[in-house]
């Protein structure tokens, strides 16, 4: 995997850069890459979130409970009922008599294929970045969020 070389800038010039621009640009690139990988399976991020939550806790979530939990991560105005219906129509997700959700074998296979694609995106995102640098970056971003009164805890 080839990593693009960064243009060196003086420290003072970088320190004066607006963090909002850079966090926004990073978000667009990272999320765009993930969405591109998921699209190869005709999945969106909400599909991915649902598949992972249901796989982690089979027969635990109802549609309403899981949609309520995931809505905070949605930046596209997703209709979660449509996503649940799509996964059910694919035969990837079932509901039992108590309306709890479970992945089918086909759903788990699709989730694992998407996971492999997302791992490639993750590897590309982290290329040339040490674990120490990555953790320091997250800590800085968490501090920025906390300074502005936001929730800097890890996502559930």
CSV table of N, CA and C in Angstrom, one decimal:
chain,number,residue,atom,x,y,z
A,1,UNK,N,0.8,-1.2,0.0
A,1,UNK,CA,0.0,0.0,0.0
A,1,UNK,C,0.9,1.2,0.0
A,2,UNK,N,0.7,2.1,-0.9
A,2,UNK,CA,1.5,3.3,-1.0
A,2,UNK,C,0.8,4.4,-0.2
A,3,UNK,N,1.6,5.2,0.5
A,3,UNK,CA,1.1,6.3,1.2
A,3,UNK,C,1.6,7.6,0.6
A,4,UNK,N,0.7,8.5,0.5
A,4,UNK,CA,1.0,9.8,-0.1
A,4,UNK,C,2.0,10.6,0.8
A,5,UNK,N,3.0,11.2,0.3
A,5,UNK,CA,3.9,12.0,1.0
A,5,UNK,C,3.2,13.4,1.4
A,6,UNK,N,3.4,13.8,2.6
A,6,UNK,CA,2.9,15.1,3.1
A,6,UNK,C,3.8,16.2,2.7
A,7,UNK,N,3.3,17.3,2.3
A,7,UNK,CA,4.1,18.5,2.2
A,7,UNK,C,4.4,19.1,3.5
A,8,UNK,N,5.7,19.3,3.8
A,8,UNK,CA,6.1,19.8,5.1
A,8,UNK,C,5.8,21.3,5.2
A,9,UNK,N,5.2,21.7,6.3
A,9,UNK,CA,4.9,23.1,6.6
A,9,UNK,C,5.5,23.4,8.0
A,10,UNK,N,5.8,24.7,8.2
A,10,UNK,CA,6.4,25.1,9.5
A,10,UNK,C,5.3,24.8,10.6
A,11,UNK,N,5.8,24.4,11.7
A,11,UNK,CA,5.0,24.1,12.9
A,11,UNK,C,4.0,25.3,13.2
A,12,UNK,N,4.5,26.5,13.2
A,12,UNK,CA,3.7,27.7,13.5
A,12,UNK,C,2.5,27.8,12.5
A,13,UNK,N,2.8,27.5,11.2
A,13,UNK,CA,1.7,27.6,10.2
A,13,UNK,C,0.7,26.5,10.4
A,14,UNK,N,1.1,25.3,10.8
A,14,UNK,CA,0.2,24.2,11.1
A,14,UNK,C,-0.6,24.5,12.3
A,15,UNK,N,0.0,25.1,13.4
A,15,UNK,CA,-0.7,25.4,14.6
A,15,UNK,C,-1.8,26.4,14.4
A,16,UNK,N,-1.7,27.2,13.4
A,16,UNK,CA,-2.7,28.2,13.1
A,16,UNK,C,-3.9,27.7,12.3
A,17,UNK,N,-3.8,26.5,11.9
A,17,UNK,CA,-4.9,25.9,11.0
A,17,UNK,C,-6.2,25.7,11.8
A,18,UNK,N,-7.3,25.9,11.2
A,18,UNK,CA,-8.6,25.6,11.8
A,18,UNK,C,-8.9,24.1,12.0
A,19,UNK,N,-9.1,23.7,13.2
A,19,UNK,CA,-9.3,22.3,13.5
A,19,UNK,C,-10.7,21.8,12.8
A,20,UNK,N,-11.6,22.7,12.8
A,20,UNK,CA,-12.9,22.4,12.2
A,20,UNK,C,-12.8,22.0,10.7
A,21,UNK,N,-11.9,22.7,10.0
A,21,UNK,CA,-11.7,22.3,8.6
A,21,UNK,C,-11.1,20.9,8.5
A,22,UNK,N,-10.0,20.7,9.3
A,22,UNK,CA,-9.3,19.4,9.2
A,22,UNK,C,-10.1,18.2,9.7
A,23,UNK,N,-10.9,18.4,10.8
A,23,UNK,CA,-11.7,17.3,11.3
A,23,UNK,C,-12.8,17.0,10.2
A,24,UNK,N,-13.4,18.0,9.6
A,24,UNK,CA,-14.4,17.8,8.6
A,24,UNK,C,-13.8,17.1,7.4
A,25,UNK,N,-12.6,17.6,6.9
A,25,UNK,CA,-12.0,16.9,5.8
A,25,UNK,C,-11.6,15.5,6.1
A,26,UNK,N,-11.1,15.2,7.3
A,26,UNK,CA,-10.8,13.8,7.6
A,26,UNK,C,-12.1,13.0,7.7
A,27,UNK,N,-13.1,13.5,8.3
A,27,UNK,CA,-14.4,12.8,8.3
A,27,UNK,C,-14.9,12.4,6.9
A,28,UNK,N,-14.9,13.4,6.0
A,28,UNK,CA,-15.4,13.1,4.7
A,28,UNK,C,-14.6,12.0,4.0
A,29,UNK,N,-13.2,12.1,4.2
A,29,UNK,CA,-12.4,11.0,3.5
A,29,UNK,C,-12.6,9.7,4.2
A,30,UNK,N,-12.5,9.6,5.5
A,30,UNK,CA,-12.6,8.3,6.2
A,30,UNK,C,-14.0,7.7,6.0
A,31,UNK,N,-15.1,8.5,6.2
A,31,UNK,CA,-16.4,7.9,6.1
A,31,UNK,C,-16.7,7.6,4.6
A,32,UNK,N,-16.2,8.5,3.7
A,32,UNK,CA,-16.4,8.2,2.3
A,32,UNK,C,-15.8,6.9,1.9
A,33,UNK,N,-14.6,6.6,2.4
A,33,UNK,CA,-13.9,5.3,2.1
A,33,UNK,C,-14.7,4.1,2.6
A,34,UNK,N,-15.2,4.3,3.9
A,34,UNK,CA,-15.9,3.2,4.5
A,34,UNK,C,-17.2,3.0,3.7
A,35,UNK,N,-17.9,4.0,3.3
A,35,UNK,CA,-19.2,3.9,2.6
A,35,UNK,C,-18.9,3.3,1.2
A,36,UNK,N,-17.8,3.6,0.6
A,36,UNK,CA,-17.5,3.0,-0.7
A,36,UNK,C,-17.3,1.5,-0.6
A,37,UNK,N,-16.6,1.1,0.5
A,37,UNK,CA,-16.5,-0.4,0.7
A,37,UNK,C,-17.8,-1.1,1.0
A,38,UNK,N,-18.6,-0.5,1.8
A,38,UNK,CA,-19.9,-1.0,2.1
A,38,UNK,C,-20.8,-1.1,0.9
A,39,UNK,N,-20.7,-0.1,0.0
A,39,UNK,CA,-21.6,-0.1,-1.2
A,39,UNK,C,-21.3,-1.3,-2.1
A,40,UNK,N,-20.2,-1.9,-2.0
A,40,UNK,CA,-19.9,-3.1,-2.8
A,40,UNK,C,-20.9,-4.2,-2.5
A,41,UNK,N,-21.4,-4.2,-1.3
A,41,UNK,CA,-22.4,-5.2,-0.8
A,41,UNK,C,-23.8,-4.6,-0.8
A,42,UNK,N,-23.9,-3.4,-1.4
A,42,UNK,CA,-25.2,-2.6,-1.4
A,42,UNK,C,-25.6,-2.3,0.1
A,43,UNK,N,-24.7,-2.0,0.9
A,43,UNK,CA,-24.9,-1.7,2.3
A,43,UNK,C,-24.6,-0.2,2.5
A,44,UNK,N,-25.3,0.3,3.5
A,44,UNK,CA,-25.0,1.7,4.1
A,44,UNK,C,-24.4,1.5,5.4
A,45,UNK,N,-23.9,2.6,6.0
A,45,UNK,CA,-23.4,2.5,7.4
A,45,UNK,C,-24.5,2.0,8.3
A,46,UNK,N,-25.7,2.5,8.3
A,46,UNK,CA,-26.7,1.9,9.2
A,46,UNK,C,-26.9,0.4,9.0
A,47,UNK,N,-26.8,-0.1,7.8
A,47,UNK,CA,-26.9,-1.6,7.6
A,47,UNK,C,-25.7,-2.2,8.4
A,48,UNK,N,-24.5,-1.6,8.3
A,48,UNK,CA,-23.4,-2.2,9.0
A,48,UNK,C,-23.5,-2.1,10.5
A,49,UNK,N,-24.0,-1.0,11.0
A,49,UNK,CA,-24.2,-0.9,12.4
A,49,UNK,C,-25.2,-1.9,12.9
A,50,UNK,N,-26.3,-2.1,12.2
A,50,UNK,CA,-27.3,-3.1,12.6
A,50,UNK,C,-26.7,-4.5,12.6
A,51,UNK,N,-26.1,-4.8,11.5
A,51,UNK,CA,-25.5,-6.2,11.4
A,51,UNK,C,-24.5,-6.4,12.6
A,52,UNK,N,-23.7,-5.5,12.9
A,52,UNK,CA,-22.7,-5.7,14.0
A,52,UNK,C,-23.4,-5.8,15.4
A,53,UNK,N,-24.3,-4.9,15.6
A,53,UNK,CA,-25.0,-5.0,16.9
A,53,UNK,C,-25.8,-6.3,17.1
A,54,UNK,N,-26.5,-6.7,16.1
A,54,UNK,CA,-27.3,-7.9,16.2
A,54,UNK,C,-26.3,-9.1,16.3
A,55,UNK,N,-25.2,-9.1,15.6
A,55,UNK,CA,-24.3,-10.2,15.6
A,55,UNK,C,-23.7,-10.3,17.1
A,56,UNK,N,-23.4,-9.2,17.7
A,56,UNK,CA,-22.8,-9.1,19.0
A,56,UNK,C,-23.8,-9.6,20.1
A,57,UNK,N,-25.1,-9.4,19.9
A,57,UNK,CA,-26.1,-9.7,20.9
A,57,UNK,C,-27.3,-10.3,20.2
A,58,UNK,N,-27.2,-11.5,19.7
A,58,UNK,CA,-28.4,-12.2,19.1
A,58,UNK,C,-29.6,-12.2,20.0
A,59,UNK,N,-30.7,-12.0,19.4
A,59,UNK,CA,-32.0,-12.1,20.2
A,59,UNK,C,-32.0,-11.2,21.4
A,60,UNK,N,-31.4,-10.0,21.2
A,60,UNK,CA,-31.3,-9.0,22.3
A,60,UNK,C,-32.1,-7.8,21.9
A,61,UNK,N,-31.9,-7.3,20.7
A,61,UNK,CA,-32.4,-6.1,20.2
A,61,UNK,C,-33.8,-6.2,19.5
A,62,UNK,N,-34.6,-5.3,19.7
A,62,UNK,CA,-35.8,-5.1,18.8
A,62,UNK,C,-35.5,-4.0,17.8
A,63,UNK,N,-36.2,-3.9,16.8
A,63,UNK,CA,-36.0,-2.8,15.8
A,63,UNK,C,-36.0,-1.4,16.5
A,64,UNK,N,-37.0,-1.2,17.3
A,64,UNK,CA,-37.2,0.1,18.0
A,64,UNK,C,-36.0,0.4,18.9
A,65,UNK,N,-35.6,-0.6,19.7
A,65,UNK,CA,-34.5,-0.4,20.6
A,65,UNK,C,-33.2,-0.1,19.9
A,66,UNK,N,-32.9,-0.8,18.8
A,66,UNK,CA,-31.7,-0.6,18.1
A,66,UNK,C,-31.7,0.7,17.3
A,67,UNK,N,-32.8,1.0,16.7
A,67,UNK,CA,-32.9,2.3,16.0
A,67,UNK,C,-32.7,3.4,16.9
A,68,UNK,N,-33.3,3.4,18.1
A,68,UNK,CA,-33.1,4.4,19.1
A,68,UNK,C,-31.6,4.6,19.5
A,69,UNK,N,-30.9,3.5,19.6
A,69,UNK,CA,-29.5,3.5,20.0
A,69,UNK,C,-28.6,4.1,18.9
A,70,UNK,N,-29.0,3.7,17.6
A,70,UNK,CA,-28.1,4.1,16.5
A,70,UNK,C,-28.4,5.4,15.9
A,71,UNK,N,-29.5,6.0,16.2
A,71,UNK,CA,-29.9,7.3,15.6
A,71,UNK,C,-28.8,8.4,15.9
A,72,UNK,N,-28.2,8.3,17.0
A,72,UNK,CA,-27.2,9.3,17.4
A,72,UNK,C,-26.0,9.3,16.4
A,73,UNK,N,-25.8,8.2,15.7
A,73,UNK,CA,-24.6,8.2,14.8
A,73,UNK,C,-25.0,8.5,13.4
A,74,UNK,N,-26.3,8.7,13.1
A,74,UNK,CA,-26.8,8.9,11.8
A,74,UNK,C,-26.6,10.3,11.4
A,75,UNK,N,-25.9,10.6,10.3
A,75,UNK,CA,-25.8,11.9,9.7
A,75,UNK,C,-26.5,12.1,8.4
A,76,UNK,N,-27.3,11.1,8.0
A,76,UNK,CA,-27.9,11.1,6.7
A,76,UNK,C,-29.4,11.1,6.7
A,77,UNK,N,-30.0,11.2,7.9
A,77,UNK,CA,-31.5,11.1,8.0
A,77,UNK,C,-32.0,9.8,7.6
A,78,UNK,N,-31.4,8.7,7.9
A,78,UNK,CA,-31.8,7.4,7.5
A,78,UNK,C,-33.1,6.9,8.1
A,79,UNK,N,-33.9,6.3,7.4
A,79,UNK,CA,-35.1,5.7,7.8
A,79,UNK,C,-34.7,4.3,8.2
A,80,UNK,N,-34.5,4.0,9.5
A,80,UNK,CA,-34.1,2.7,10.0
A,80,UNK,C,-35.1,1.6,9.7
A,81,UNK,N,-36.4,1.9,9.6
A,81,UNK,CA,-37.3,0.9,9.3
A,81,UNK,C,-37.0,0.4,7.9
A,82,UNK,N,-36.6,1.2,7.0
A,82,UNK,CA,-36.3,0.8,5.6
A,82,UNK,C,-35.0,-0.1,5.6
A,83,UNK,N,-34.1,0.2,6.5
A,83,UNK,CA,-32.9,-0.6,6.6
A,83,UNK,C,-33.2,-2.0,7.1
A,84,UNK,N,-34.0,-2.0,8.2
A,84,UNK,CA,-34.4,-3.3,8.8
A,84,UNK,C,-35.1,-4.1,7.7
A,85,UNK,N,-36.0,-3.5,7.0
A,85,UNK,CA,-36.8,-4.2,6.0
A,85,UNK,C,-35.9,-4.7,4.9
A,86,UNK,N,-34.9,-3.9,4.5
A,86,UNK,CA,-34.0,-4.4,3.5
A,86,UNK,C,-33.2,-5.6,3.9
A,87,UNK,N,-32.7,-5.6,5.1
A,87,UNK,CA,-31.9,-6.7,5.6
A,87,UNK,C,-32.8,-8.0,5.8
A,88,UNK,N,-34.1,-7.8,6.2
A,88,UNK,CA,-35.0,-8.9,6.3
A,88,UNK,C,-35.4,-9.4,4.9
A,89,UNK,N,-35.5,-8.5,3.9
A,89,UNK,CA,-35.9,-9.0,2.6
A,89,UNK,C,-34.7,-9.7,1.9
A,90,UNK,N,-33.5,-9.4,2.3
A,90,UNK,CA,-32.3,-10.1,1.8
A,90,UNK,C,-32.2,-11.5,2.4
A,91,UNK,N,-33.0,-11.7,3.5
A,91,UNK,CA,-32.8,-13.0,4.3
A,91,UNK,C,-31.6,-12.9,5.2
A,92,UNK,N,-31.2,-11.7,5.6
A,92,UNK,CA,-30.0,-11.6,6.4
A,92,UNK,C,-30.4,-11.4,7.9
A,93,UNK,N,-31.7,-11.1,8.2
A,93,UNK,CA,-32.1,-10.7,9.5
A,93,UNK,C,-33.5,-11.3,9.7
A,94,UNK,N,-33.7,-11.9,10.9
A,94,UNK,CA,-35.0,-12.4,11.2
A,94,UNK,C,-35.5,-11.8,12.6
A,95,UNK,N,-36.8,-11.8,12.8
A,95,UNK,CA,-37.4,-11.4,14.1
A,95,UNK,C,-38.1,-12.6,14.6
A,96,UNK,N,-38.0,-12.9,15.9
A,96,UNK,CA,-38.8,-14.0,16.5
A,96,UNK,C,-40.1,-13.5,17.0
A,97,UNK,N,-40.8,-14.3,17.7
A,97,UNK,CA,-42.1,-14.0,18.2
A,97,UNK,C,-42.1,-12.8,19.2
A,98,UNK,N,-41.0,-12.6,19.9
A,98,UNK,CA,-40.9,-11.4,20.8
A,98,UNK,C,-40.3,-10.2,20.1
A,99,UNK,N,-40.2,-10.3,18.8
A,99,UNK,CA,-39.7,-9.2,17.9
A,99,UNK,C,-38.2,-8.9,18.1
A,100,UNK,N,-37.5,-9.8,18.7
A,100,UNK,CA,-36.0,-9.6,18.8
A,100,UNK,C,-35.4,-10.1,17.5
A,101,UNK,N,-34.2,-9.5,17.2
A,101,UNK,CA,-33.5,-9.7,15.9
A,101,UNK,C,-32.4,-10.7,16.0
A,102,UNK,N,-32.2,-11.4,15.0
A,102,UNK,CA,-31.1,-12.4,14.9
A,102,UNK,C,-30.6,-12.4,13.4
A,103,UNK,N,-29.3,-12.5,13.3
A,103,UNK,CA,-28.8,-12.7,11.9
A,103,UNK,C,-28.9,-14.1,11.4
A,104,UNK,N,-29.2,-14.2,10.2
A,104,UNK,CA,-29.2,-15.6,9.5
A,104,UNK,C,-27.8,-15.9,9.1
A,105,UNK,N,-27.6,-17.1,8.7
A,105,UNK,CA,-26.2,-17.5,8.2
A,105,UNK,C,-25.8,-16.6,7.0
A,106,UNK,N,-26.8,-16.2,6.1
A,106,UNK,CA,-26.5,-15.3,5.0
A,106,UNK,C,-26.1,-13.9,5.5
A,107,UNK,N,-26.8,-13.5,6.6
A,107,UNK,CA,-26.5,-12.2,7.1
A,107,UNK,C,-25.1,-12.1,7.8
A,108,UNK,N,-24.8,-13.2,8.4
A,108,UNK,CA,-23.4,-13.3,9.0
A,108,UNK,C,-22.4,-13.3,7.9
A,109,UNK,N,-22.6,-14.1,6.9
A,109,UNK,CA,-21.7,-14.1,5.8
A,109,UNK,C,-21.5,-12.8,5.1
A,110,UNK,N,-22.6,-12.1,4.9
A,110,UNK,CA,-22.5,-10.7,4.4
A,110,UNK,C,-21.8,-9.8,5.3
A,111,UNK,N,-22.0,-9.9,6.6
A,111,UNK,CA,-21.4,-9.0,7.6
A,111,UNK,C,-19.9,-9.3,7.5
A,112,UNK,N,-19.5,-10.5,7.4
A,112,UNK,CA,-18.0,-10.9,7.4
A,112,UNK,C,-17.4,-10.4,6.1
A,113,UNK,N,-18.1,-10.4,5.0
A,113,UNK,CA,-17.5,-9.9,3.7
A,113,UNK,C,-17.3,-8.4,3.9
A,114,UNK,N,-18.3,-7.7,4.4
A,114,UNK,CA,-18.2,-6.2,4.6
A,114,UNK,C,-17.1,-5.9,5.6
A,115,UNK,N,-16.9,-6.8,6.6
A,115,UNK,CA,-15.9,-6.5,7.6
A,115,UNK,C,-14.5,-6.6,7.0
A,116,UNK,N,-14.3,-7.5,6.1
A,116,UNK,CA,-13.0,-7.6,5.4
A,116,UNK,C,-12.7,-6.4,4.6
A,117,UNK,N,-13.7,-5.9,3.9
A,117,UNK,CA,-13.6,-4.7,3.1
A,117,UNK,C,-13.3,-3.5,4.0
A,118,UNK,N,-14.0,-3.4,5.1
A,118,UNK,CA,-13.7,-2.3,6.1
A,118,UNK,C,-12.3,-2.4,6.7
A,119,UNK,N,-11.8,-3.6,6.9
A,119,UNK,CA,-10.5,-3.8,7.4
A,119,UNK,C,-9.4,-3.2,6.4
A,120,UNK,N,-9.7,-3.4,5.1
A,120,UNK,CA,-8.8,-2.8,4.1
A,120,UNK,C,-8.8,-1.3,4.2
A,121,UNK,N,-10.0,-0.7,4.4
A,121,UNK,CA,-10.1,0.7,4.5
A,121,UNK,C,-9.4,1.2,5.8
A,122,UNK,N,-9.6,0.5,6.9
A,122,UNK,CA,-8.9,0.8,8.1
A,122,UNK,C,-7.4,0.8,8.0
A,123,UNK,N,-6.9,-0.3,7.3
A,123,UNK,CA,-5.4,-0.4,7.1
A,123,UNK,C,-4.9,0.8,6.3
A,124,UNK,N,-5.7,1.2,5.2
A,124,UNK,CA,-5.3,2.4,4.4
A,124,UNK,C,-5.3,3.6,5.3
A,125,UNK,N,-6.3,3.8,6.1
A,125,UNK,CA,-6.4,5.0,7.0
A,125,UNK,C,-5.2,5.1,7.9
A,126,UNK,N,-4.8,4.0,8.4
A,126,UNK,CA,-3.7,4.0,9.4
A,126,UNK,C,-2.3,3.8,8.9
A,127,UNK,N,-2.2,3.8,7.5
A,127,UNK,CA,-0.9,3.6,6.9
A,127,UNK,C,0.1,4.7,7.3
A,128,UNK,N,1.3,4.4,7.8
A,128,UNK,CA,2.3,5.3,8.1
A,128,UNK,C,2.0,6.1,9.5
A,129,UNK,N,1.0,5.6,10.2
A,129,UNK,CA,0.7,6.2,11.5
A,129,UNK,C,0.9,5.2,12.6
A,130,UNK,N,1.8,5.5,13.6
A,130,UNK,CA,2.0,4.6,14.7
A,130,UNK,C,0.8,4.6,15.6
A,131,UNK,N,0.7,3.5,16.4
A,131,UNK,CA,-0.3,3.4,17.4
A,131,UNK,C,-0.3,4.6,18.4
A,132,UNK,N,0.9,5.0,18.7
A,132,UNK,CA,1.1,6.1,19.6
A,132,UNK,C,0.6,7.4,19.0
A,133,UNK,N,0.9,7.7,17.7
A,133,UNK,CA,0.4,8.9,17.1
A,133,UNK,C,-1.2,8.8,17.0
A,134,UNK,N,-1.7,7.7,16.7
A,134,UNK,CA,-3.1,7.5,16.5
A,134,UNK,C,-3.8,7.8,17.9
A,135,UNK,N,-3.3,7.2,18.9
A,135,UNK,CA,-3.9,7.4,20.2
A,135,UNK,C,-3.8,8.9,20.7
A,136,UNK,N,-2.7,9.5,20.4
A,136,UNK,CA,-2.5,10.9,20.8
A,136,UNK,C,-3.5,11.8,20.0
A,137,UNK,N,-3.7,11.4,18.7
A,137,UNK,CA,-4.7,12.2,17.9
A,137,UNK,C,-6.1,12.1,18.5
A,138,UNK,N,-6.5,10.8,18.9
A,138,UNK,CA,-7.8,10.7,19.5
A,138,UNK,C,-7.9,11.4,20.8
A,139,UNK,N,-6.9,11.4,21.6
A,139,UNK,CA,-6.9,12.1,22.9
A,139,UNK,C,-7.1,13.6,22.6
A,140,UNK,N,-6.4,14.1,21.7
A,140,UNK,CA,-6.6,15.6,21.4
A,140,UNK,C,-8.0,15.8,20.9
A,141,UNK,N,-8.5,15.0,20.0
A,141,UNK,CA,-9.9,15.2,19.5
A,141,UNK,C,-10.9,15.1,20.7
A,142,UNK,N,-10.7,14.1,21.6
A,142,UNK,CA,-11.6,14.0,22.7
A,142,UNK,C,-11.5,15.2,23.6
A,143,UNK,N,-10.3,15.8,23.8
A,143,UNK,CA,-10.2,17.0,24.6
A,143,UNK,C,-10.9,18.2,23.9
A,144,UNK,N,-10.8,18.3,22.6
A,144,UNK,CA,-11.5,19.4,21.9
A,144,UNK,C,-13.0,19.2,22.1
A,145,UNK,N,-13.5,18.0,22.0
A,145,UNK,CA,-14.9,17.8,22.2
A,145,UNK,C,-15.3,18.1,23.6
A,146,UNK,N,-14.6,17.6,24.6
A,146,UNK,CA,-14.9,17.9,26.0
A,146,UNK,C,-14.8,19.4,26.2
A,147,UNK,N,-13.8,20.1,25.7
A,147,UNK,CA,-13.7,21.6,25.9
A,147,UNK,C,-15.0,22.3,25.4
A,148,UNK,N,-15.6,21.7,24.4
A,148,UNK,CA,-16.8,22.4,23.8
A,148,UNK,C,-18.1,21.8,24.4
A,149,UNK,N,-18.0,21.0,25.5
A,149,UNK,CA,-19.1,20.5,26.2
A,149,UNK,C,-19.8,19.3,25.6
A,150,UNK,N,-19.0,18.6,24.7
A,150,UNK,CA,-19.6,17.4,24.0
A,150,UNK,C,-19.2,16.2,24.8
A,151,UNK,N,-19.7,15.0,24.3
A,151,UNK,CA,-19.5,13.7,24.9
A,151,UNK,C,-18.2,13.2,24.3
A,152,UNK,N,-17.1,13.1,25.2
A,152,UNK,CA,-15.8,12.7,24.7
A,152,UNK,C,-15.6,11.2,25.1
A,153,UNK,N,-16.6,10.5,25.6
A,153,UNK,CA,-16.5,9.1,25.9
A,153,UNK,C,-16.4,8.3,24.7
A,154,UNK,N,-15.9,7.1,24.8
A,154,UNK,CA,-15.9,6.2,23.6
A,154,UNK,C,-17.3,5.8,23.2
A,155,UNK,N,-17.5,5.6,21.9
A,155,UNK,CA,-18.9,5.2,21.5
A,155,UNK,C,-19.2,3.8,22.0
A,156,UNK,N,-20.4,3.5,22.2
A,156,UNK,CA,-20.8,2.2,22.7
A,156,UNK,C,-20.8,1.2,21.6
